[in-house]
mmCIF file of C-alpha atoms in Angstrom:
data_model
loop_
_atom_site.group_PDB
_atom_site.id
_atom_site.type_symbol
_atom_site.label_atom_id
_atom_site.label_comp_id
_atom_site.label_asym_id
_atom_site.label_seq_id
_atom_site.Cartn_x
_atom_site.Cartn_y
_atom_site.Cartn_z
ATOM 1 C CA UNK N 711 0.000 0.000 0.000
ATOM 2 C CA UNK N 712 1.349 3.388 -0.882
ATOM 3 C CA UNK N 713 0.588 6.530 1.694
ATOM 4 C CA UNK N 714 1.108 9.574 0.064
ATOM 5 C CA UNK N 715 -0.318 13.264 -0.301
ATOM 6 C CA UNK N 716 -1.372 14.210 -3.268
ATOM 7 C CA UNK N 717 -2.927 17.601 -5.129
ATOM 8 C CA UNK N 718 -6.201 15.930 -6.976
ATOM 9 C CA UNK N 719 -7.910 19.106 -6.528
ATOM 10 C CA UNK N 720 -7.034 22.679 -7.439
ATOM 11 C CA UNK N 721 -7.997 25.363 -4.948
ATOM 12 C CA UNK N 722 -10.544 27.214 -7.250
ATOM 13 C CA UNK N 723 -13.461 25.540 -4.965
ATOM 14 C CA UNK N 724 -11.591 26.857 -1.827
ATOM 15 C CA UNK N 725 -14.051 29.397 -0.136
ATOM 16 C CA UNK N 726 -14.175 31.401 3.319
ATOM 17 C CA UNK N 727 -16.895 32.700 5.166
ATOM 18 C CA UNK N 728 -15.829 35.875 4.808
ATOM 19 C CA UNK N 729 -16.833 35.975 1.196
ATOM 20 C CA UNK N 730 -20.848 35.214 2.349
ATOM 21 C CA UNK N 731 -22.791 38.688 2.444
ATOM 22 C CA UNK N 732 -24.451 39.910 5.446
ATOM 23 C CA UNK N 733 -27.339 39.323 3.630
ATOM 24 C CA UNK N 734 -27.035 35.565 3.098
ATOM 25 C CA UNK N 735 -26.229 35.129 6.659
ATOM 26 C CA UNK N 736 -29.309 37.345 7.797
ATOM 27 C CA UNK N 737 -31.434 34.619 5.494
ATOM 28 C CA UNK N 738 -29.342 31.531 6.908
ATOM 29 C CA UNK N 739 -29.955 32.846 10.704
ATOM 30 C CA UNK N 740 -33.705 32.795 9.915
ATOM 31 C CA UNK N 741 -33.728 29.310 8.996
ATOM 32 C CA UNK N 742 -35.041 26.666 10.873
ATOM 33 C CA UNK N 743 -32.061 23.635 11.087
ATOM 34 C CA UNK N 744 -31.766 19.956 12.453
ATOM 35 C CA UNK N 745 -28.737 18.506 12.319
ATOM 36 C CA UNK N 746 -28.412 14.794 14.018
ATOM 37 C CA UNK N 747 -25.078 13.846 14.991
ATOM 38 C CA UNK N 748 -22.798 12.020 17.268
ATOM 39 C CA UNK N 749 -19.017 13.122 19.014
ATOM 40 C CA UNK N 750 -17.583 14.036 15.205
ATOM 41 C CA UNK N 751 -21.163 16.592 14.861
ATOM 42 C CA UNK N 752 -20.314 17.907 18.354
ATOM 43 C CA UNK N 753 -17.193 19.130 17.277
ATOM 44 C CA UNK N 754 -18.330 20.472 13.736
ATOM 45 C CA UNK N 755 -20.524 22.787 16.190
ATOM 46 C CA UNK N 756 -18.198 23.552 18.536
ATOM 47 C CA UNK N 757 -15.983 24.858 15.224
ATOM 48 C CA UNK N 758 -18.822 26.546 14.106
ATOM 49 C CA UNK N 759 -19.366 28.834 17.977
ATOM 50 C CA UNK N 760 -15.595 29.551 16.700
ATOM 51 C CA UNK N 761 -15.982 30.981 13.655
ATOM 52 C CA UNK N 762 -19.601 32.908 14.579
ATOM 53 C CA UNK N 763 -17.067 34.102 17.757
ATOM 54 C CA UNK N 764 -14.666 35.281 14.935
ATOM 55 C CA UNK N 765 -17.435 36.761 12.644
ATOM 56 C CA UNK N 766 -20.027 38.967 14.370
ATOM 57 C CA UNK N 767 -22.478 39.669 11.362
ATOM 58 C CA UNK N 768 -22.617 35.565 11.332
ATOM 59 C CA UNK N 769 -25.087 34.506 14.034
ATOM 60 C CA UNK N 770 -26.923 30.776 14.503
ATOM 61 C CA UNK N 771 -29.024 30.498 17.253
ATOM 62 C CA UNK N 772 -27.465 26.712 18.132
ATOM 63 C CA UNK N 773 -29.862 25.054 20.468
ATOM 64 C CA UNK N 774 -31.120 21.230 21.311
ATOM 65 C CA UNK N 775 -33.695 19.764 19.544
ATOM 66 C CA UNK N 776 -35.585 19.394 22.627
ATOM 67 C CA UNK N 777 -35.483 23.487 23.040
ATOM 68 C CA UNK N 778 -36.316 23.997 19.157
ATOM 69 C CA UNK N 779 -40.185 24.410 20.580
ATOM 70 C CA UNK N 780 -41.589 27.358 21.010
ATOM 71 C CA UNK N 781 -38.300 29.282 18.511
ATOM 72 C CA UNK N 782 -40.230 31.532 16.470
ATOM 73 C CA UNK N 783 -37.231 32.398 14.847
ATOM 74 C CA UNK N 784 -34.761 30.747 13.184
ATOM 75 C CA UNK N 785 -32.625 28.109 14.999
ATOM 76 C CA UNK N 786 -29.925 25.414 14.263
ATOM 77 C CA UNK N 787 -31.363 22.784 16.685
ATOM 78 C CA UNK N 788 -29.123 19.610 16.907
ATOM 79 C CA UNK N 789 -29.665 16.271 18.840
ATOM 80 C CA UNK N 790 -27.752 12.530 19.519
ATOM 81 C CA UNK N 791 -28.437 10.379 16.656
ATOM 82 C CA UNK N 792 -29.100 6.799 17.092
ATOM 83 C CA UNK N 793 -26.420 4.856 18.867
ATOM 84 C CA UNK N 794 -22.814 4.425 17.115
ATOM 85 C CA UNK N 795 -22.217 0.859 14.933
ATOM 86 C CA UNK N 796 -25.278 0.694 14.430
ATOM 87 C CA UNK N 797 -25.991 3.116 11.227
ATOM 88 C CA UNK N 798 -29.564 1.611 10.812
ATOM 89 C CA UNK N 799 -30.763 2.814 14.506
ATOM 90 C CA UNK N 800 -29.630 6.642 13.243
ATOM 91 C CA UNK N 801 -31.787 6.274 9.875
ATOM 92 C CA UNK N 802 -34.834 4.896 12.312
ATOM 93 C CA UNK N 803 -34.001 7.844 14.670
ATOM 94 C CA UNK N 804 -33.727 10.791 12.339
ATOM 95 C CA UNK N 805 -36.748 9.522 10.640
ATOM 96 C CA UNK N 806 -38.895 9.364 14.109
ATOM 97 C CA UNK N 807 -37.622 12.893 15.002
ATOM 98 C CA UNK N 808 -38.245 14.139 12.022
ATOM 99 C CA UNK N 809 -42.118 13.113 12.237
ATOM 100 C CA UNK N 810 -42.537 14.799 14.592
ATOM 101 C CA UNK N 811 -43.529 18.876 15.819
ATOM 102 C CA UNK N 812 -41.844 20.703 15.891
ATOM 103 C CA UNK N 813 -39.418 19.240 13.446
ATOM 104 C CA UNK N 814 -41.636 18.714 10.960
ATOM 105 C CA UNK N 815 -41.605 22.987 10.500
ATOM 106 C CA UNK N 816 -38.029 22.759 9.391
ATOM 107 C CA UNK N 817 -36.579 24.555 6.413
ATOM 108 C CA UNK N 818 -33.369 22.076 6.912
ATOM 109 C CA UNK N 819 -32.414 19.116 8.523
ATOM 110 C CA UNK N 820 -29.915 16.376 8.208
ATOM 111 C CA UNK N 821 -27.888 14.112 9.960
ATOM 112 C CA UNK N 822 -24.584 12.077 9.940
ATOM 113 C CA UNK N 823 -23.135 8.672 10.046
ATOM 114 C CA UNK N 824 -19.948 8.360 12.181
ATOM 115 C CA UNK N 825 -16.489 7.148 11.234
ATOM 116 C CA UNK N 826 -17.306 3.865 13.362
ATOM 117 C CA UNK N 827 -20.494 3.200 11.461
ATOM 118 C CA UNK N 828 -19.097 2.228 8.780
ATOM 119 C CA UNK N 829 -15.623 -0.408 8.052
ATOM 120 C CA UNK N 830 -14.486 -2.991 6.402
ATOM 121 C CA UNK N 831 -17.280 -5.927 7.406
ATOM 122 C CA UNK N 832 -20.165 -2.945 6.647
ATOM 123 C CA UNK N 833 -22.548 -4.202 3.751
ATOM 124 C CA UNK N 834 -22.225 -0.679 2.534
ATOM 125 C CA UNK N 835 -24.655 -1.611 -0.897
ATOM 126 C CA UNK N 836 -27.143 -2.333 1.873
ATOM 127 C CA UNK N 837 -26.911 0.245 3.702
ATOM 128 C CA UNK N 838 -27.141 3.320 0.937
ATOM 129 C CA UNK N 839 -30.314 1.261 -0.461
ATOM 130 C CA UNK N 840 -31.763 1.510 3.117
ATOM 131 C CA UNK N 841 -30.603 4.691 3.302
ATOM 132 C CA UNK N 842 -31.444 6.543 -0.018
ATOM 133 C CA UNK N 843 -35.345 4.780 0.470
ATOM 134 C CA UNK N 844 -36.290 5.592 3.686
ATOM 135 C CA UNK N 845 -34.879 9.141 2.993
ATOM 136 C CA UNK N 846 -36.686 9.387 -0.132
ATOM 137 C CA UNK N 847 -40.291 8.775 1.748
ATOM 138 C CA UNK N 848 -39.358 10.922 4.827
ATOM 139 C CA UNK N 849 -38.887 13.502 1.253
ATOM 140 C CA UNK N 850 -42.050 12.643 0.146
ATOM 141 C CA UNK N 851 -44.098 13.349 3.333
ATOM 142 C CA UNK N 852 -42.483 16.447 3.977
ATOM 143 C CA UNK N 853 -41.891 17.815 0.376
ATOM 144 C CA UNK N 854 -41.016 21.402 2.110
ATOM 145 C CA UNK N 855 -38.105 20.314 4.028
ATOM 146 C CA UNK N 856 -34.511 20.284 1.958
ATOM 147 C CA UNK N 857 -32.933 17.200 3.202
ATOM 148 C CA UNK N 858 -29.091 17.454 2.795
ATOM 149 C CA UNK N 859 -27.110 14.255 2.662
ATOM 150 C CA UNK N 860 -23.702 13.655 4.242
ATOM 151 C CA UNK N 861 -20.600 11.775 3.604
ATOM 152 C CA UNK N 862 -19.188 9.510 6.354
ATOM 153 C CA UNK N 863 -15.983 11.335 7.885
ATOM 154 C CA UNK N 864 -12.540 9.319 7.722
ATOM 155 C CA UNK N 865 -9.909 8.369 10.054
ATOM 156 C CA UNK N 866 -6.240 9.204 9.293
ATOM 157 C CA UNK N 867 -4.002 7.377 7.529
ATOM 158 C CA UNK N 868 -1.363 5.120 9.331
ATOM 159 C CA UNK N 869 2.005 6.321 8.707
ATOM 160 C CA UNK N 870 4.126 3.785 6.728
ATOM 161 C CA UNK N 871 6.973 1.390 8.367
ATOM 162 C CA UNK N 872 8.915 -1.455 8.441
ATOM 163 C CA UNK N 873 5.973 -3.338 11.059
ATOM 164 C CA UNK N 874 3.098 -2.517 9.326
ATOM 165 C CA UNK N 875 5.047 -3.164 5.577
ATOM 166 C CA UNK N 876 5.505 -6.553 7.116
ATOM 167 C CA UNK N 877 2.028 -6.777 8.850
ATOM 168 C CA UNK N 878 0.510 -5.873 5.677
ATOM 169 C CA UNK N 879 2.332 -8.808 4.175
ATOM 170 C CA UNK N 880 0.979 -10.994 6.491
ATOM 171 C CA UNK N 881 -2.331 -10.088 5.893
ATOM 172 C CA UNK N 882 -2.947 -8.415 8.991
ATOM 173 C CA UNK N 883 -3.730 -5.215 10.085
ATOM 174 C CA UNK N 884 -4.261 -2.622 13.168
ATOM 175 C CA UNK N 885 -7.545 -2.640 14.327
ATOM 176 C CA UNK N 886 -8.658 0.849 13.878
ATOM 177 C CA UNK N 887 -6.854 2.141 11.847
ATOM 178 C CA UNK N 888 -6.984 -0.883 9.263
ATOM 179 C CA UNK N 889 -6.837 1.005 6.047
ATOM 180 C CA UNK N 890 -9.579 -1.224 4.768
ATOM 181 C CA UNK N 891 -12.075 0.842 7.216
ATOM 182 C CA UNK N 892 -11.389 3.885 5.138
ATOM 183 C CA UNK N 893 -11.866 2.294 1.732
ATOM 184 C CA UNK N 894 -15.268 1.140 2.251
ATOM 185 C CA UNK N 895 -16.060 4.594 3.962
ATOM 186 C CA UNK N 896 -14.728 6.250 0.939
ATOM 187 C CA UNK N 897 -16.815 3.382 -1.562
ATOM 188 C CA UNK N 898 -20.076 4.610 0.136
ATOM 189 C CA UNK N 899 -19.313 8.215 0.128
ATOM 190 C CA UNK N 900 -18.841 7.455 -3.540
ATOM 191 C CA UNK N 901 -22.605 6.045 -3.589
ATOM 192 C CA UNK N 902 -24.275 9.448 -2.134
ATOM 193 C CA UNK N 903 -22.475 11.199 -4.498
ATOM 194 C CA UNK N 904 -23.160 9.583 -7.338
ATOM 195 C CA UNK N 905 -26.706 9.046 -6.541
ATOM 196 C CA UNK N 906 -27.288 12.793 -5.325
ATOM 197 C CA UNK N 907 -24.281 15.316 -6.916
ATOM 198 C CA UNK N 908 -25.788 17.261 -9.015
ATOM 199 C CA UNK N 909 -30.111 16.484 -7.859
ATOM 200 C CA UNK N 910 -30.047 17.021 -3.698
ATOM 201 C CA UNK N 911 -27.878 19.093 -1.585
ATOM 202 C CA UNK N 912 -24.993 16.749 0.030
ATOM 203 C CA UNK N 913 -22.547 17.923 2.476
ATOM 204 C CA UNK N 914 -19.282 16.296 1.845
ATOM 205 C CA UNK N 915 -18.041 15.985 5.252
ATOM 206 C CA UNK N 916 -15.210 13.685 3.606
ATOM 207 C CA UNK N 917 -13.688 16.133 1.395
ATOM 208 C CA UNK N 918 -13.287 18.673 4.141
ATOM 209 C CA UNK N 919 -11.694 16.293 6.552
ATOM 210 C CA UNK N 920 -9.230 15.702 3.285
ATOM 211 C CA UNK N 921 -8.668 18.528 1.960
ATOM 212 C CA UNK N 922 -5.638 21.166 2.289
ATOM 213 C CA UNK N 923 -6.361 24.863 2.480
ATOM 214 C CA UNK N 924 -4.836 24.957 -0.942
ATOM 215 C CA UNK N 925 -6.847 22.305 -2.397
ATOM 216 C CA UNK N 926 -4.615 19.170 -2.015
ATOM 217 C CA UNK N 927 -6.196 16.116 -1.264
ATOM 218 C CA UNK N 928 -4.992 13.909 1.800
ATOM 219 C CA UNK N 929 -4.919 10.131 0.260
ATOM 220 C CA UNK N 930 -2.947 6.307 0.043
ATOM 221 C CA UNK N 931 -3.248 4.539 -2.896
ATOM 222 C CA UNK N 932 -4.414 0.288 -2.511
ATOM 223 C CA UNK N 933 -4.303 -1.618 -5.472
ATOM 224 C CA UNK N 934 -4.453 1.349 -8.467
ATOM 225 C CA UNK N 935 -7.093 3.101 -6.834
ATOM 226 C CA UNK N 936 -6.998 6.122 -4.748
ATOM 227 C CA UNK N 937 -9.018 6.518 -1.233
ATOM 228 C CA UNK N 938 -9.530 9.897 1.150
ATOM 229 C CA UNK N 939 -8.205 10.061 4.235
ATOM 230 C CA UNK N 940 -8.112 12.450 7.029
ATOM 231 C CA UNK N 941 -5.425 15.414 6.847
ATOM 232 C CA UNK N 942 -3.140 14.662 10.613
ATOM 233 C CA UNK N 943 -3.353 18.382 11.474
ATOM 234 C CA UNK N 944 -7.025 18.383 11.568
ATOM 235 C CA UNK N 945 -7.279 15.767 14.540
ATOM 236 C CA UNK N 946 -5.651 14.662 17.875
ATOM 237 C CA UNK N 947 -6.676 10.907 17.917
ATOM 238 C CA UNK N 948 -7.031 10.791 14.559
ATOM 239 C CA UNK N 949 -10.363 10.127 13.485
ATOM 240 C CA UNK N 950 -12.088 13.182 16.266
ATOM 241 C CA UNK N 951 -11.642 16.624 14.938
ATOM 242 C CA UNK N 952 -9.059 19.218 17.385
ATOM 243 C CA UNK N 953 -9.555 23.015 16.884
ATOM 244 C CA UNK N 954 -8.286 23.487 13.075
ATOM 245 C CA UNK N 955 -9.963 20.355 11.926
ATOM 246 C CA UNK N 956 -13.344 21.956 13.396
ATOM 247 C CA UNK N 957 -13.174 24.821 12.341
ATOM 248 C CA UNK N 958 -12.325 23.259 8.160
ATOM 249 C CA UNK N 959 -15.286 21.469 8.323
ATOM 250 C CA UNK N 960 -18.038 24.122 9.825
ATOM 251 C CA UNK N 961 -16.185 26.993 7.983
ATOM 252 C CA UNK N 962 -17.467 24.173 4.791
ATOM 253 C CA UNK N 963 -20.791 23.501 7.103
ATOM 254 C CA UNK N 964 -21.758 27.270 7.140
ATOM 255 C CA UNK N 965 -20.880 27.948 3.585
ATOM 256 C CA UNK N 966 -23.224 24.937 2.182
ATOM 257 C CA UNK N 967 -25.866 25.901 4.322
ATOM 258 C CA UNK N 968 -25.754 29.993 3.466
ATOM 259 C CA UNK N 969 -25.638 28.492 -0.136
ATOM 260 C CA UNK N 970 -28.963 26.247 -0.191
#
């Protein structure tokens, strides 16, 4: 396996929230949002009180889902998605919340697989056909809601040596960070684009966590093909985001969402 950085991308899709008007952020603070997450979500959030900190004309009211009653206003209300490994209870979760009042008002809402959702034993065909059905009647019965879809984030890359050379010959592989994890995260993240690039809104979690400020793409390379991974600087355990890595991927959060 070759692990290597590479520049896939050019930076000409590279935007900050500093070039969003006051205007677009007045509309996007009006907005009624549900995001359902787990730890990685948490931290997109806490990166996004960062950059609102940073930038006073940008303002989200962030509250729970369980507060979102009663907001006659705009508000980004968020809430603990299923449980984690087990990507089926967060479709059956997102789908009961979002049946409900006063979700069912929303302008926005999506929610997020985790890292640990999906790896290498993951029927990941199975999955996306659960997925993209059971999203397309929650669609149907609430045809004034724009449902965004996300990517599942990555873990970093393990850094090449003689051990894992040799482990690698043997077949076997770390645990965690087997790279086989990341190349069926990146195969299903593949799926939702394919299936909604272009037709629905997606929020490609994955190419934030893997992409450089000037547009290079984090990656290894397994058998001809190259696979995403997530950029080192952007985490401290690496797969959960530290301060720079939360602050990539809400700075890419906002912009999608003050771009709907």
């Amino acid at each position: 396996m070759e692990n290597q950085k590479g520049a896939e991308e050019g930076n000409s899709d590279i935007m900050s929230v500093k070039q969003v008007s006051n205007e677009m952020w007045q509309t996007l603070a009006q907005k009624k949002i549900i995001f359902g997450h787990q730890s990685v979500g948490l931290e997109i959030i806490e990166g996004m009180k960062l950059i609102m900190e940073s930038l006073p004309n940008t303002h989200l009211n962030i509250v729970e889902l369980s507060e979102m009653k009663g907001k006659g206003n705009g508000c980004f209300a968020h809430f603990q998605v299923g449980k984690n490994q087990d990507p089926e209870s967060k479709i059956t979760d997102f789908i009961s919340k979002m049946n409900t009042e006063p979700a069912k008002k929303a302008d926005v809402a999506f929610f997020k697989f985790c890292f640990v959702d999906v790896n290498k034993n993951t029927d990941i065909h199975k999955l996306f056909q659960d997925y993209k059905t059971r999203m397309a009647l929650l669609k149907t019965k609430n045809p004034s809601i724009i449902f965004v879809h996300c990517t599942v984030p990555l873990l970093k890359k393990k850094k090449s040596s003689i051990k894992s050379w040799i482990k690698n010959l043997l077949g076997k592989q770390d645990h965690f960070f087997d790279f086989r994890h990341n190349i069926k995260r990146n195969q299903y993240n593949e799926m939702i684009i394919a299936a909604y690039q272009g037709k629905e809104p997606i929020f490609d979690i994955a190419k934030a966590e893997s992409t450089y400020p000037d547009g290079r793409r984090e990656f290894f390379i397994e058998k001809d093909r190259r696979y995403f991974s997530l950029i080192p600087e952007y985490t401290y355990d690496g797969g959960h985001l530290n301060e720079i890595g939360r602050r990539r991927v809400a700075e890419q959060l906002l912009l999608h969402l003050a771009n709907l």
